[in-house]
Short mmCIF file of C-alpha atoms and ligand atoms in Angstrom, two decimals:
data_model
loop_
_atom_site.label_atom_id
_atom_site.label_comp_id
_atom_site.label_asym_id
_atom_site.label_seq_id
_atom_site.Cartn_x
_atom_site.Cartn_y
_atom_site.Cartn_z
CA MET H 1374 7.88 33.28 -5.18
CA ILE H 1375 6.24 30.53 -3.12
CA ASN H 1376 7.21 29.98 0.53
CA VAL H 1377 7.11 26.50 1.98
CA GLY H 1378 7.02 25.39 5.62
CA ILE H 1379 7.75 21.76 6.44
CA ILE H 1380 6.55 20.09 9.64
CA GLY H 1381 8.57 16.91 10.34
CA PHE H 1382 12.31 16.63 9.73
CA GLY H 1383 12.44 12.82 9.66
CA THR H 1384 13.05 10.40 6.77
CA VAL H 1385 10.69 12.00 4.23
CA GLY H 1386 11.33 15.50 5.58
CA CYS H 1387 15.07 15.03 4.96
CA GLY H 1388 14.51 13.80 1.39
CA THR H 1389 12.16 16.68 0.60
CA ILE H 1390 14.49 19.27 2.10
CA ARG H 1391 17.53 17.88 0.24
CA ILE H 1392 15.67 18.11 -3.08
CA LEU H 1393 14.38 21.63 -2.40
CA LEU H 1394 17.86 22.83 -1.40
CA ASN H 1395 19.95 21.00 -4.00
CA ASN H 1396 17.66 21.02 -7.05
CA ASN H 1397 16.14 24.46 -6.62
CA ASP H 1398 17.63 25.91 -9.83
CA LEU H 1399 16.59 22.87 -11.85
CA ILE H 1400 13.03 23.11 -10.53
CA LYS H 1401 12.88 26.81 -11.40
CA SER H 1402 14.32 26.46 -14.89
CA ARG H 1403 12.24 23.43 -15.78
CA THR H 1404 8.88 24.41 -14.29
CA GLY H 1405 9.08 28.11 -13.49
CA ALA H 1406 8.35 27.33 -9.83
CA ASP H 1407 10.32 29.64 -7.56
CA VAL H 1408 10.18 27.78 -4.25
CA THR H 1409 11.76 28.99 -1.00
CA LEU H 1410 12.06 26.74 2.04
CA LYS H 1411 11.14 29.23 4.74
CA LYS H 1412 10.72 27.10 7.88
CA ILE H 1413 11.20 23.55 9.12
CA ALA H 1414 9.53 22.52 12.39
CA ASP H 1415 10.42 19.41 14.36
CA LEU H 1416 10.37 18.35 17.99
CA ASP H 1417 14.14 17.86 17.84
CA ILE H 1418 16.15 20.51 15.97
CA GLN H 1419 19.50 19.63 17.56
CA LYS H 1420 19.86 16.20 15.91
CA ASP H 1421 22.40 16.08 13.06
CA ARG H 1422 20.46 15.03 9.94
CA GLY H 1423 23.44 15.46 7.60
CA ILE H 1424 21.96 18.57 5.90
CA VAL H 1425 23.19 22.13 6.33
CA ILE H 1426 20.10 24.23 7.05
CA PRO H 1427 20.33 28.03 6.64
CA ASN H 1428 20.17 30.06 9.86
CA GLY H 1429 16.72 30.89 11.22
CA VAL H 1430 14.93 28.13 9.27
CA LEU H 1431 14.64 25.52 12.04
CA THR H 1432 12.06 25.85 14.80
CA THR H 1433 10.35 23.68 17.40
CA ASN H 1434 7.22 25.83 17.21
CA VAL H 1435 4.86 24.66 14.43
CA ASN H 1436 2.83 27.86 14.79
CA GLU H 1437 5.73 29.74 13.25
CA ILE H 1438 4.66 27.88 10.09
CA LEU H 1439 0.89 27.63 10.53
CA ASP H 1440 0.43 31.29 11.51
CA ASP H 1441 3.00 32.82 9.17
CA PRO H 1442 1.05 34.80 6.53
CA ASP H 1443 4.05 34.58 4.18
CA ILE H 1444 3.98 30.78 4.05
CA ASP H 1445 1.89 29.54 1.11
CA ILE H 1446 2.33 25.76 1.40
CA VAL H 1447 2.45 23.67 4.57
CA VAL H 1448 4.01 20.22 4.16
CA GLU H 1449 2.94 17.76 6.86
CA LEU H 1450 5.50 14.98 7.31
CA ILE H 1451 5.13 13.95 10.94
CA GLY H 1452 2.76 11.00 10.37
CA GLY H 1453 0.01 9.67 12.67
CA ILE H 1454 -3.48 11.06 13.19
CA HIS H 1455 -3.03 13.66 15.95
CA PRO H 1456 -1.74 16.35 15.88
CA ALA H 1457 -1.19 15.98 12.10
CA LYS H 1458 -4.93 16.38 11.45
CA GLU H 1459 -5.17 19.54 13.54
CA PHE H 1460 -2.08 21.01 11.85
CA ILE H 1461 -3.59 20.40 8.39
CA LEU H 1462 -6.99 21.84 9.33
CA LYS H 1463 -5.36 24.92 10.81
CA ALA H 1464 -3.17 25.40 7.74
CA LEU H 1465 -6.24 25.19 5.46
CA GLN H 1466 -8.22 27.57 7.69
CA ASN H 1467 -5.31 29.99 7.45
CA GLY H 1468 -5.56 29.86 3.65
CA LYS H 1469 -2.53 27.67 2.99
CA HIS H 1470 -2.21 24.82 0.55
CA VAL H 1471 -1.21 21.51 2.14
CA VAL H 1472 0.97 18.65 0.96
CA THR H 1473 1.12 15.43 2.96
CA ALA H 1474 2.54 11.92 2.73
CA ASN H 1475 0.24 10.74 5.50
CA LYS H 1476 -1.89 7.98 4.00
CA ALA H 1477 -3.04 6.68 7.41
CA LEU H 1478 -4.56 10.08 8.16
CA LEU H 1479 -6.12 10.57 4.70
CA ALA H 1480 -7.56 7.05 4.53
CA THR H 1481 -9.26 7.33 7.91
CA GLU H 1482 -10.01 11.05 8.33
CA GLY H 1483 -9.72 12.19 4.71
CA GLN H 1484 -13.40 12.88 4.15
CA GLU H 1485 -13.23 15.81 6.56
CA LEU H 1486 -9.82 16.97 5.34
CA PHE H 1487 -10.67 16.92 1.61
CA GLN H 1488 -13.93 18.73 2.39
CA ALA H 1489 -12.05 21.38 4.37
CA ALA H 1490 -9.60 21.82 1.48
CA GLY H 1491 -12.45 22.11 -1.03
CA LYS H 1492 -14.22 24.66 1.19
CA ALA H 1493 -11.03 26.69 1.56
CA GLY H 1494 -10.33 26.45 -2.18
CA ARG H 1495 -6.87 25.11 -1.40
CA ALA H 1496 -5.00 22.05 -2.65
CA LEU H 1497 -4.44 19.00 -0.46
CA GLY H 1498 -1.68 17.17 -2.33
CA PHE H 1499 -0.91 13.55 -1.48
CA GLU H 1500 1.22 12.12 -4.30
CA ALA H 1501 3.74 10.89 -1.71
CA ALA H 1502 1.08 9.00 0.21
CA VAL H 1503 0.80 6.24 -2.41
CA ALA H 1504 3.68 4.18 -3.81
CA GLY H 1505 6.55 6.48 -2.77
CA GLY H 1506 8.29 7.95 -5.80
CA ILE H 1507 5.90 6.57 -8.46
CA PRO H 1508 3.66 9.41 -9.72
CA ILE H 1509 0.60 7.19 -9.58
CA ILE H 1510 -1.86 9.77 -8.25
CA LYS H 1511 -1.08 12.16 -11.11
CA THR H 1512 -1.32 9.24 -13.54
CA LEU H 1513 -4.72 8.12 -12.29
CA ARG H 1514 -6.09 11.62 -11.86
CA GLU H 1515 -4.76 13.17 -15.07
CA GLY H 1516 -2.90 10.87 -17.43
CA LEU H 1517 -5.61 8.20 -17.53
CA ALA H 1518 -8.54 10.49 -16.69
CA SER H 1519 -10.56 9.47 -19.75
CA ASN H 1520 -10.59 5.79 -18.78
CA HIS H 1521 -13.01 3.62 -16.86
CA TYR H 1522 -10.71 1.69 -14.55
CA GLN H 1523 -11.23 -2.05 -14.92
CA SER H 1524 -8.59 -2.87 -12.35
CA ILE H 1525 -5.71 -1.36 -10.42
CA TYR H 1526 -3.52 -3.82 -8.67
CA GLY H 1527 -0.01 -4.29 -7.47
CA ILE H 1528 2.62 -3.99 -4.79
CA ILE H 1529 2.26 -0.73 -2.86
CA ASN H 1530 4.14 -1.40 0.36
CA GLY H 1531 7.93 -1.32 0.14
CA THR H 1532 8.59 -2.82 3.57
CA SER H 1533 6.58 -6.00 3.08
CA ASN H 1534 7.95 -6.47 -0.43
CA TYR H 1535 11.47 -6.03 0.96
CA ILE H 1536 10.76 -8.69 3.60
CA LEU H 1537 9.22 -11.19 1.16
CA THR H 1538 12.11 -10.66 -1.29
CA LYS H 1539 14.72 -11.27 1.41
CA MET H 1540 12.87 -14.40 2.60
CA THR H 1541 12.59 -15.73 -0.97
CA ASP H 1542 15.99 -14.83 -2.43
CA GLU H 1543 18.24 -15.02 0.63
CA GLY H 1544 16.29 -17.30 2.95
CA LYS H 1545 16.39 -14.46 5.49
CA ASP H 1546 14.39 -14.63 8.68
CA PHE H 1547 11.20 -12.48 8.77
CA LYS H 1548 12.26 -10.50 11.86
CA ASP H 1549 15.76 -9.73 10.54
CA ALA H 1550 14.36 -8.55 7.20
CA LEU H 1551 11.86 -6.28 8.99
CA SER H 1552 14.59 -4.82 11.14
CA ASP H 1553 16.67 -4.04 7.99
CA ALA H 1554 13.65 -2.30 6.42
CA GLN H 1555 13.21 -0.23 9.57
CA SER H 1556 16.83 0.88 9.61
CA LEU H 1557 16.59 1.85 5.93
CA GLY H 1558 13.70 4.23 6.80
CA TYR H 1559 11.07 2.25 4.85
CA ALA H 1560 8.80 1.10 7.68
CA GLU H 1561 5.99 2.98 9.37
CA ALA H 1562 6.44 4.22 12.96
CA ASN H 1563 4.31 1.19 13.86
CA PRO H 1564 5.63 -1.54 11.52
CA ALA H 1565 2.50 -3.61 12.12
CA PHE H 1566 0.92 -1.24 9.57
CA ASP H 1567 3.34 -2.59 6.96
CA ILE H 1568 3.34 -6.29 7.77
CA GLU H 1569 -0.37 -6.59 8.57
CA GLY H 1570 -1.38 -5.01 5.25
CA ILE H 1571 -2.87 -1.90 6.89
CA ASP H 1572 -0.57 0.57 5.09
CA THR H 1573 -1.38 -1.12 1.79
CA ALA H 1574 -5.09 -0.79 2.58
CA HIS H 1575 -4.66 2.91 3.45
CA LYS H 1576 -3.16 3.46 0.00
CA LEU H 1577 -5.79 1.32 -1.71
CA THR H 1578 -8.47 3.41 0.01
CA LEU H 1579 -7.12 6.53 -1.70
CA ILE H 1580 -6.73 4.84 -5.08
CA ALA H 1581 -10.26 3.40 -5.00
CA SER H 1582 -11.86 6.71 -4.06
CA LEU H 1583 -9.95 8.50 -6.81
CA CYS H 1584 -10.68 5.90 -9.49
CA TYR H 1585 -14.28 5.00 -8.70
CA GLY H 1586 -15.60 8.18 -7.04
CA ILE H 1587 -16.57 6.26 -3.91
CA PRO H 1588 -16.19 7.46 -0.31
CA LEU H 1589 -12.94 6.61 1.45
CA SER H 1590 -13.72 2.99 2.34
CA PHE H 1591 -10.81 1.80 4.48
CA ASN H 1592 -13.10 -0.15 6.82
CA LYS H 1593 -14.64 -2.07 3.93
CA ILE H 1594 -11.38 -3.37 2.51
CA TYR H 1595 -10.54 -7.02 3.15
CA VAL H 1596 -7.05 -7.00 4.70
CA GLU H 1597 -4.62 -9.82 5.39
CA GLY H 1598 -0.90 -9.24 6.01
CA ILE H 1599 2.23 -11.31 5.48
CA THR H 1600 2.90 -12.43 9.06
CA LYS H 1601 1.50 -15.94 8.55
CA ILE H 1602 3.71 -16.65 5.52
CA THR H 1603 6.32 -19.26 6.45
CA ALA H 1604 9.63 -20.15 4.82
CA GLN H 1605 7.93 -23.43 3.88
CA ASP H 1606 5.21 -21.58 1.91
CA VAL H 1607 7.86 -19.50 0.13
CA GLN H 1608 9.65 -22.73 -0.82
CA PHE H 1609 6.50 -24.51 -2.04
CA ALA H 1610 5.51 -21.40 -4.03
CA THR H 1611 8.93 -21.43 -5.73
CA GLU H 1612 8.58 -25.14 -6.58
CA LEU H 1613 5.18 -24.49 -8.10
CA GLY H 1614 6.48 -21.57 -10.21
CA TYR H 1615 5.17 -18.65 -8.14
CA LYS H 1616 6.38 -15.83 -5.92
CA ILE H 1617 4.43 -14.62 -2.93
CA LYS H 1618 3.65 -10.89 -3.04
CA LEU H 1619 1.45 -8.68 -0.89
CA LEU H 1620 -1.01 -7.31 -3.44
CA ALA H 1621 -3.53 -4.50 -3.29
CA ILE H 1622 -6.39 -5.27 -5.64
CA ALA H 1623 -9.17 -2.97 -6.85
CA ARG H 1624 -11.29 -4.53 -9.55
CA GLN H 1625 -14.61 -3.54 -11.05
CA VAL H 1626 -17.07 -6.39 -11.51
CA GLY H 1627 -20.33 -4.94 -12.86
CA LYS H 1628 -21.56 -2.45 -10.26
CA GLU H 1629 -19.38 -4.01 -7.57
CA ILE H 1630 -15.81 -3.09 -6.67
CA GLU H 1631 -13.49 -5.72 -5.22
CA LEU H 1632 -11.16 -4.11 -2.70
CA ARG H 1633 -8.71 -6.48 -1.08
CA VAL H 1634 -5.19 -6.71 0.31
CA HIS H 1635 -3.63 -10.09 0.89
CA PRO H 1636 -0.55 -12.21 0.16
CA THR H 1637 -0.91 -13.58 -3.34
CA MET H 1638 1.00 -16.17 -5.34
CA VAL H 1639 1.98 -14.59 -8.66
CA PRO H 1640 3.40 -16.72 -11.53
CA VAL H 1641 7.16 -16.15 -11.86
CA ASP H 1642 6.81 -15.04 -15.47
CA HIS H 1643 4.49 -12.14 -14.54
CA LEU H 1644 6.20 -8.75 -14.36
CA ILE H 1645 4.79 -8.10 -10.87
CA SER H 1646 6.50 -11.18 -9.46
CA ASN H 1647 9.86 -9.71 -10.50
CA VAL H 1648 9.34 -6.53 -8.50
CA ASN H 1649 11.76 -6.91 -5.64
CA GLY H 1650 13.01 -5.22 -2.49
CA VAL H 1651 11.59 -1.78 -1.74
CA PHE H 1652 10.26 -1.43 -5.29
CA ASN H 1653 6.54 -1.07 -5.94
CA ALA H 1654 4.63 -1.74 -9.14
CA ILE H 1655 1.04 -0.95 -10.05
CA ARG H 1656 -0.76 -2.48 -13.01
CA VAL H 1657 -3.64 -0.33 -14.21
CA ILE H 1658 -6.11 -1.49 -16.81
CA GLY H 1659 -8.35 1.16 -18.38
CA ASP H 1660 -11.06 0.62 -20.98
CA ALA H 1661 -9.33 2.95 -23.44
CA VAL H 1662 -5.63 2.55 -22.70
CA GLY H 1663 -5.62 -1.19 -21.97
CA GLU H 1664 -2.88 -2.52 -19.71
CA THR H 1665 -0.25 -0.18 -18.20
CA LEU H 1666 2.41 -0.70 -15.53
CA TYR H 1667 4.16 1.75 -13.18
CA TYR H 1668 7.34 0.81 -11.33
CA GLY H 1669 9.68 2.53 -8.90
CA ARG H 1670 10.87 2.83 -5.32
CA GLY H 1671 7.89 2.69 -2.98
CA ALA H 1672 9.53 4.13 0.14
CA GLY H 1673 12.61 5.93 1.40
CA ASP H 1674 13.70 9.54 1.85
CA MET H 1675 14.59 10.69 -1.67
CA PRO H 1676 11.93 8.82 -3.73
CA THR H 1677 9.18 9.99 -1.39
CA GLY H 1678 10.69 13.47 -1.28
CA SER H 1679 10.49 13.52 -5.09
CA ALA H 1680 6.73 12.93 -4.86
CA VAL H 1681 6.29 15.60 -2.16
CA VAL H 1682 8.15 18.13 -4.29
CA SER H 1683 6.03 17.30 -7.35
CA ASP H 1684 2.95 18.41 -5.40
CA ILE H 1685 4.76 21.58 -4.28
CA ILE H 1686 5.65 22.36 -7.91
CA ASP H 1687 2.06 21.81 -9.09
CA ILE H 1688 0.80 24.22 -6.45
CA ALA H 1689 3.53 26.76 -7.19
CA THR H 1690 2.76 26.68 -10.91
CA GLY H 1691 -1.01 26.88 -10.44
CA LYS H 1692 -1.61 23.36 -11.76
CA ALA H 1693 -2.73 21.81 -8.49
CA ASN H 1694 -6.20 20.54 -8.07
CA THR H 1695 -8.11 22.67 -5.58
CA SER H 1696 -11.49 20.96 -6.00
CA ASN H 1697 -9.88 17.56 -5.25
CA ASN H 1698 -12.13 15.98 -7.92
CA GLN H 1699 -14.01 13.01 -6.63
CA ILE H 1700 -11.61 11.87 -3.90
CA GLY H 1701 -13.48 11.52 -0.65
CA ALA H 1702 -16.77 11.68 -2.55
CA SER H 1703 -19.89 11.33 -0.46
CA THR H 1704 -21.85 9.32 -3.03
CA ASN H 1705 -21.16 5.79 -4.20
CA ASN H 1706 -21.57 6.44 -7.93
CA GLY H 1707 -23.85 3.40 -7.81
CA TYR H 1708 -21.01 1.10 -6.74
CA THR H 1709 -21.00 -1.26 -3.80
CA ILE H 1710 -17.96 -3.00 -2.31
CA ARG H 1711 -18.00 -6.70 -3.10
CA ASP H 1712 -18.17 -9.13 -0.16
CA ILE H 1713 -14.87 -11.06 0.03
CA ASN H 1714 -16.92 -14.29 0.15
CA ASP H 1715 -18.11 -13.59 -3.39
CA ILE H 1716 -14.68 -13.30 -5.02
CA GLU H 1717 -13.30 -16.06 -7.24
CA SER H 1718 -9.66 -17.06 -7.35
CA LEU H 1719 -7.28 -19.96 -7.61
CA TYR H 1720 -6.06 -21.15 -4.20
CA TYR H 1721 -2.97 -22.71 -2.66
CA PHE H 1722 -3.61 -24.88 0.39
CA ARG H 1723 -1.01 -26.27 2.76
CA PHE H 1724 -2.71 -28.93 4.86
CA THR H 1725 -0.90 -30.46 7.81
CA ALA H 1726 -2.18 -34.01 7.72
CA MET H 1727 -1.34 -37.48 9.04
CA ASP H 1728 0.97 -39.43 6.74
CA SER H 1729 -1.33 -42.42 6.36
CA PRO H 1730 -3.29 -44.13 3.56
CA GLY H 1731 -6.56 -42.50 2.49
CA VAL H 1732 -5.81 -39.05 3.87
CA LEU H 1733 -5.49 -37.36 0.48
CA SER H 1734 -8.80 -38.85 -0.64
CA ARG H 1735 -10.54 -37.59 2.55
CA ILE H 1736 -9.27 -34.07 1.90
CA SER H 1737 -9.91 -34.08 -1.83
CA GLY H 1738 -13.37 -35.51 -1.10
CA VAL H 1739 -14.26 -32.46 1.03
CA LEU H 1740 -12.89 -30.12 -1.65
CA GLY H 1741 -14.96 -31.92 -4.31
CA GLU H 1742 -18.13 -31.79 -2.18
CA ASN H 1743 -17.67 -28.02 -2.03
CA GLY H 1744 -17.25 -27.68 -5.78
CA ILE H 1745 -13.49 -27.06 -5.63
CA SER H 1746 -11.39 -28.80 -8.24
CA ILE H 1747 -7.69 -29.63 -7.78
CA SER H 1748 -5.01 -28.71 -10.32
CA ALA H 1749 -1.84 -29.92 -8.53
CA VAL H 1750 -0.79 -31.82 -5.40
CA ILE H 1751 2.60 -32.04 -3.68
CA GLN H 1752 3.44 -34.20 -0.69
CA LYS H 1753 6.98 -33.91 0.56
CA GLY H 1754 8.72 -36.25 2.97
CA ARG H 1755 7.49 -39.29 4.81
CA LYS H 1756 6.64 -39.49 8.46
CA ALA H 1757 4.63 -42.67 9.00
CA GLY H 1758 2.25 -42.01 11.85
CA GLY H 1759 3.25 -38.29 11.98
CA SER H 1760 2.10 -35.13 10.22
CA VAL H 1761 3.39 -33.90 6.86
CA PRO H 1762 2.58 -30.89 4.69
CA LEU H 1763 0.24 -31.66 1.83
CA VAL H 1764 0.08 -28.89 -0.75
CA VAL H 1765 -2.86 -28.50 -3.14
CA LEU H 1766 -3.44 -25.97 -5.90
CA THR H 1767 -6.99 -25.47 -7.11
CA HIS H 1768 -8.73 -24.30 -10.24
CA ASN H 1769 -10.97 -21.25 -9.97
CA ALA H 1770 -13.09 -21.41 -6.82
CA ARG H 1771 -15.41 -19.15 -4.86
CA GLU H 1772 -14.07 -17.84 -1.54
CA ARG H 1773 -17.29 -18.79 0.28
CA ASP H 1774 -16.88 -22.45 -0.80
CA VAL H 1775 -13.19 -22.41 0.08
CA MET H 1776 -13.86 -21.16 3.62
CA ARG H 1777 -16.52 -23.84 4.15
CA ALA H 1778 -14.20 -26.56 2.85
CA VAL H 1779 -11.27 -25.40 5.01
CA ASN H 1780 -13.47 -25.46 8.13
CA GLN H 1781 -14.61 -28.98 7.35
CA ILE H 1782 -11.09 -30.18 6.57
CA ASP H 1783 -9.64 -28.62 9.73
CA SER H 1784 -12.11 -30.59 11.80
CA LEU H 1785 -11.05 -33.94 10.28
CA PRO H 1786 -9.17 -36.06 12.86
CA VAL H 1787 -6.36 -36.66 10.30
CA VAL H 1788 -5.61 -32.92 10.10
CA SER H 1789 -3.41 -31.68 12.95
CA LYS H 1790 -2.99 -27.92 12.32
CA PRO H 1791 -5.12 -25.12 10.80
CA THR H 1792 -4.81 -25.06 7.03
CA MET H 1793 -2.74 -22.32 5.41
CA PHE H 1794 -4.25 -20.90 2.23
CA ILE H 1795 -3.01 -18.24 -0.19
CA ARG H 1796 -4.94 -16.82 -3.13
CA VAL H 1797 -3.23 -17.32 -6.50
CA GLU H 1798 -3.28 -14.84 -9.42
CA GLY H 1799 -3.12 -15.66 -13.09
CA GLY H 1800 -6.01 -18.07 -13.14
CA ASP H 1801 -7.96 -20.26 -15.50
P1 NDP I 208 9.83 9.90 10.67
O1 NDP I 208 9.46 9.34 12.00
O2 NDP I 208 11.15 9.58 10.11
O3 NDP I 208 9.73 11.50 10.73
C1 NDP I 208 8.72 12.20 11.41
C2 NDP I 208 9.36 13.43 12.05
O4 NDP I 208 8.35 14.26 12.58
C3 NDP I 208 10.29 13.05 13.22
O5 NDP I 208 11.49 13.81 13.15
C4 NDP I 208 9.45 13.44 14.42
O6 NDP I 208 10.21 13.79 15.55
C5 NDP I 208 8.72 14.65 13.89
N1 NDP I 208 7.51 14.94 14.66
C6 NDP I 208 6.66 14.07 15.23
N2 NDP I 208 5.66 14.75 15.85
C7 NDP I 208 5.89 16.06 15.66
C8 NDP I 208 5.24 17.25 16.07
N3 NDP I 208 4.13 17.23 16.78
N4 NDP I 208 5.78 18.45 15.72
C9 NDP I 208 6.92 18.51 15.00
N5 NDP I 208 7.59 17.40 14.58
C10 NDP I 208 7.08 16.20 14.90
O7 NDP I 208 8.68 9.50 9.67
P2 NDP I 208 8.75 9.40 8.08
O8 NDP I 208 9.46 10.55 7.53
O9 NDP I 208 9.17 8.03 7.71
O10 NDP I 208 7.20 9.47 7.72
C11 NDP I 208 6.52 10.72 7.71
C12 NDP I 208 5.20 10.52 6.98
O11 NDP I 208 5.46 10.12 5.65
C13 NDP I 208 4.29 9.45 7.57
O12 NDP I 208 2.96 9.85 7.40
C14 NDP I 208 4.58 8.22 6.69
O13 NDP I 208 3.51 7.33 6.66
C15 NDP I 208 4.78 8.89 5.37
N6 NDP I 208 5.57 8.16 4.39
C16 NDP I 208 6.79 7.65 4.73
C17 NDP I 208 7.57 7.03 3.79
C18 NDP I 208 8.91 6.47 4.10
O14 NDP I 208 9.53 5.87 3.21
N7 NDP I 208 9.43 6.62 5.31
C19 NDP I 208 7.12 6.92 2.40
C20 NDP I 208 5.81 7.49 2.14
C21 NDP I 208 5.09 8.09 3.11
P3 NDP I 208 10.57 12.60 16.60
O15 NDP I 208 11.41 11.62 15.85
O16 NDP I 208 11.30 13.34 17.65
O17 NDP I 208 9.27 12.03 17.05
N1 HSE I 209 6.04 2.09 5.09
C1 HSE I 209 5.70 2.40 3.76
C2 HSE I 209 6.21 1.31 2.85
C3 HSE I 209 6.30 3.72 3.36
O1 HSE I 209 7.04 0.51 3.28
O2 HSE I 209 5.77 1.23 1.71
C4 HSE I 209 5.88 4.18 1.98
O3 HSE I 209 4.53 4.50 1.96
#
């Protein structure tokens, strides 16, 4: 029998506890794992969470979990850096396995935590930290283990995808959509992590380290969130046959790895562009398997609880990884992270320019001088003497050239606002 102690009785804690209590017999008969929920610690144990907890299980004292020699697995579900980090280190020092959904902690402090787990010979499971209920960590670590990963990219933040979907399909306001996502339990304690792309980058950090054997490189990831996307951009994207999605991209180019998070226009006929609401999808291309796609709910109590419990089952059945493979590796495996200025992409530009003769040729002239070629132009509305949006799609261009061109264009007297640009997938 394996005893589990859970710290954090919030959204994910509730999902995990419901599954452990309600599906216990199923788990035992299917996997042989005999799991007992021994303790749950939270700051507030009076709040009604809609779950009947057996007497003596709830406590406000985390040490009743961390110091209990009968508890085999500590599940950290409080979030944040401190005291979550100290709880995990203490659990490992006390010989316990740890399961966590805390990607912010692992992406920024994981090197030390994975090392501590390796030293203690204990598992540090984190399936729930990436893409909610989708078993992507197990897939990358085990199912596709024989592959060189050419690319891993997709939607790995439920909150921002929920917001973009509501803006696109229902014309909902950004703030209202965010507030819905918060009340549904999808958003981080600090929702800026979701909408500024930080949570996506935390998850990409873990994926990249696992797939390429590189150190956890959160600070080297290029990150742009969705806060600058306007209803007008969503509308132009639709007219051009695209949807705007916040993508995490890891791509191997020779000995360089591209690691980037940014809003991306995805053609409407691509599967990823039809991933809506809280759903996530990850497209993985391996040299042996070719293209694969993983889809499911990326946030929420029960989907994330399902991932937490899968780690608990692996530990209980002796299948968990206690060496943690190459995650949090200290060498680079010969890889370097590619400078964002060196990437190539198609681009969408929305210029705000005077509605007067010759303006388009001034702008296209600057693009041409910088080696950027245009594939489509839209100008909507007329406002003689005023400013109008001028939308341009490009063929493949280098980011460095694009940045130079945008700076030059924004300093033209006929351009009245900073140019909006979005990278476009599905290129030439
Ligand atoms: P919640 O805020 O819903 O739950 C956290 C719980 O932990 C709260 O009940 C909180 O109490 C309690 N808590 C905070 N500090 C302590 C402490 N020192 N000791 C004991 N209890 C404490 O967060 P979530 O469940 O949403 O998220 C938990 C983790 O899971 C985070 O790392 C998050 O990033 C991750 N995650 C969340 C997903 C989701 O869909 N929500 C999906 C995937 C991962 P109080 O409210 O009183 O502060
Ligand atoms: N806030 C995160 C999201 C939770 O919306 O995807 C799941 O990691």
